Amino acid sequence: MKGRSQNIWVLILLLLAGVVLGGFLAQLLSGYPALSWLGYGKSFGLTSPLVLDLGVLTLQFAFKVRFTIAGILGIVLAFFIYRKI
């Protein structure tokens, strides 16, 4: 069971790396007209942060996720790398 839980953490780490690298590539390649389609995507989340003012303490909550085609390709590539390991 210990090896299986470590494998899940490796998968999660690879998927997060795929999303981050895919998003980075989408932003980097958005200036090239032939590759600008990689940056196409949709954002989900809170458009403005929620603010909780307690007088002494102020908390702000915000969460935004942006899915791009390059990010999805990064997830798929990370999953294939995981399957090869």
PDB file of C-alpha atoms in Angstrom:
ATOM      1  CA  MET A   1       0.000   0.000   0.000  1.00  0.00           C
ATOM      2  CA  LYS A   2       2.886   2.346   0.701  1.00  0.00           C
ATOM      3  CA  GLY A   3       4.203   2.064  -2.853  1.00  0.00           C
ATOM      4  CA  ARG A   4       0.752   2.769  -4.264  1.00  0.00           C
ATOM      5  CA  SER A   5       0.342   5.984  -2.239  1.00  0.00           C
ATOM      6  CA  GLN A   6       3.770   7.148  -3.382  1.00  0.00           C
ATOM      7  CA  ASN A   7       2.738   6.483  -6.980  1.00  0.00           C
ATOM      8  CA  ILE A   8      -0.330   8.690  -6.525  1.00  0.00           C
ATOM      9  CA  TRP A   9       1.879  11.528  -5.281  1.00  0.00           C
ATOM     10  CA  VAL A  10       4.156  11.100  -8.298  1.00  0.00           C
ATOM     11  CA  LEU A  11       1.113  11.259 -10.577  1.00  0.00           C
ATOM     12  CA  ILE A  12      -0.191  14.405  -8.873  1.00  0.00           C
ATOM     13  CA  LEU A  13       3.237  16.034  -9.079  1.00  0.00           C
ATOM     14  CA  LEU A  14       3.581  15.182 -12.775  1.00  0.00           C
ATOM     15  CA  LEU A  15       0.075  16.463 -13.554  1.00  0.00           C
ATOM     16  CA  LEU A  16       0.749  19.743 -11.744  1.00  0.00           C
ATOM     17  CA  ALA A  17       4.045  20.115 -13.597  1.00  0.00           C
ATOM     18  CA  GLY A  18       2.226  19.450 -16.886  1.00  0.00           C
ATOM     19  CA  VAL A  19      -0.369  22.116 -16.146  1.00  0.00           C
ATOM     20  CA  VAL A  20       2.219  24.694 -15.115  1.00  0.00           C
ATOM     21  CA  LEU A  21       4.515  24.035 -18.068  1.00  0.00           C
ATOM     22  CA  GLY A  22       1.572  23.972 -20.477  1.00  0.00           C
ATOM     23  CA  GLY A  23       0.305  27.299 -19.164  1.00  0.00           C
ATOM     24  CA  PHE A  24       3.791  28.774 -19.371  1.00  0.00           C
ATOM     25  CA  LEU A  25       4.171  27.619 -22.973  1.00  0.00           C
ATOM     26  CA  ALA A  26       0.718  28.965 -23.846  1.00  0.00           C
ATOM     27  CA  GLN A  27       1.672  32.385 -22.530  1.00  0.00           C
ATOM     28  CA  LEU A  28       5.105  32.284 -24.142  1.00  0.00           C
ATOM     29  CA  LEU A  29       3.847  31.201 -27.569  1.00  0.00           C
ATOM     30  CA  SER A  30       0.777  33.452 -27.669  1.00  0.00           C
ATOM     31  CA  GLY A  31       2.778  36.092 -29.552  1.00  0.00           C
ATOM     32  CA  TYR A  32       3.293  33.796 -32.543  1.00  0.00           C
ATOM     33  CA  PRO A  33       0.256  33.768 -34.849  1.00  0.00           C
ATOM     34  CA  ALA A  34       0.754  30.133 -35.924  1.00  0.00           C
ATOM     35  CA  LEU A  35       0.846  28.904 -32.307  1.00  0.00           C
ATOM     36  CA  SER A  36      -1.584  31.333 -30.673  1.00  0.00           C
ATOM     37  CA  TRP A  37      -4.275  28.600 -30.584  1.00  0.00           C
ATOM     38  CA  LEU A  38      -2.343  26.943 -27.744  1.00  0.00           C
ATOM     39  CA  GLY A  39      -3.297  29.869 -25.492  1.00  0.00           C
ATOM     40  CA  TYR A  40      -7.029  29.520 -26.114  1.00  0.00           C
ATOM     41  CA  GLY A  41      -8.826  28.643 -22.931  1.00  0.00           C
ATOM     42  CA  LYS A  42     -11.350  29.455 -20.281  1.00  0.00           C
ATOM     43  CA  SER A  43     -11.002  30.828 -16.756  1.00  0.00           C
ATOM     44  CA  PHE A  44     -13.070  29.666 -13.800  1.00  0.00           C
ATOM     45  CA  GLY A  45     -13.208  30.998 -10.277  1.00  0.00           C
ATOM     46  CA  LEU A  46     -13.894  34.129  -8.292  1.00  0.00           C
ATOM     47  CA  THR A  47     -13.572  37.274 -10.391  1.00  0.00           C
ATOM     48  CA  SER A  48     -13.180  39.483  -7.338  1.00  0.00           C
ATOM     49  CA  PRO A  49     -11.805  38.260  -4.010  1.00  0.00           C
ATOM     50  CA  LEU A  50     -14.087  37.627  -1.062  1.00  0.00           C
ATOM     51  CA  VAL A  51     -13.135  39.898   1.821  1.00  0.00           C
ATOM     52  CA  LEU A  52     -13.756  39.052   5.463  1.00  0.00           C
ATOM     53  CA  ASP A  53     -13.108  42.084   7.669  1.00  0.00           C
ATOM     54  CA  LEU A  54     -12.998  41.211  11.371  1.00  0.00           C
ATOM     55  CA  GLY A  55     -11.848  44.621  12.527  1.00  0.00           C
ATOM     56  CA  VAL A  56      -8.429  43.499  13.705  1.00  0.00           C
ATOM     57  CA  LEU A  57      -7.875  41.005  10.934  1.00  0.00           C
ATOM     58  CA  THR A  58      -8.808  41.187   7.259  1.00  0.00           C
ATOM     59  CA  LEU A  59      -8.833  38.037   5.141  1.00  0.00           C
ATOM     60  CA  GLN A  60      -9.132  37.854   1.369  1.00  0.00           C
ATOM     61  CA  PHE A  61     -10.076  34.682  -0.461  1.00  0.00           C
ATOM     62  CA  ALA A  62      -9.544  34.283  -4.189  1.00  0.00           C
ATOM     63  CA  PHE A  63      -9.319  31.281  -6.460  1.00  0.00           C
ATOM     64  CA  LYS A  64      -8.972  31.260 -10.228  1.00  0.00           C
ATOM     65  CA  VAL A  65      -8.171  28.412 -12.596  1.00  0.00           C
ATOM     66  CA  ARG A  66      -7.393  28.880 -16.262  1.00  0.00           C
ATOM     67  CA  PHE A  67      -7.509  25.916 -18.608  1.00  0.00           C
ATOM     68  CA  THR A  68      -5.742  26.287 -21.944  1.00  0.00           C
ATOM     69  CA  ILE A  69      -5.172  23.868 -24.771  1.00  0.00           C
ATOM     70  CA  ALA A  70      -1.456  23.804 -23.962  1.00  0.00           C
ATOM     71  CA  GLY A  71      -2.270  23.024 -20.318  1.00  0.00           C
ATOM     72  CA  ILE A  72      -4.502  20.136 -21.346  1.00  0.00           C
ATOM     73  CA  LEU A  73      -1.773  18.837 -23.660  1.00  0.00           C
ATOM     74  CA  GLY A  74       0.643  19.113 -20.710  1.00  0.00           C
ATOM     75  CA  ILE A  75      -1.699  17.018 -18.565  1.00  0.00           C
ATOM     76  CA  VAL A  76      -1.971  14.354 -21.276  1.00  0.00           C
ATOM     77  CA  LEU A  77       1.808  14.301 -21.742  1.00  0.00           C
ATOM     78  CA  ALA A  78       2.359  14.041 -17.966  1.00  0.00           C
ATOM     79  CA  PHE A  79      -0.070  11.117 -17.780  1.00  0.00           C
ATOM     80  CA  PHE A  80       1.789   9.288 -20.566  1.00  0.00           C
ATOM     81  CA  ILE A  81       5.099   9.908 -18.788  1.00  0.00           C
ATOM     82  CA  TYR A  82       3.570   8.500 -15.592  1.00  0.00           C
ATOM     83  CA  ARG A  83       2.416   5.384 -17.434  1.00  0.00           C
ATOM     84  CA  LYS A  84       5.983   4.833 -18.750  1.00  0.00           C
ATOM     85  CA  ILE A  85       7.518   5.056 -15.263  1.00  0.00           C
TER      86      ILE A  85
END
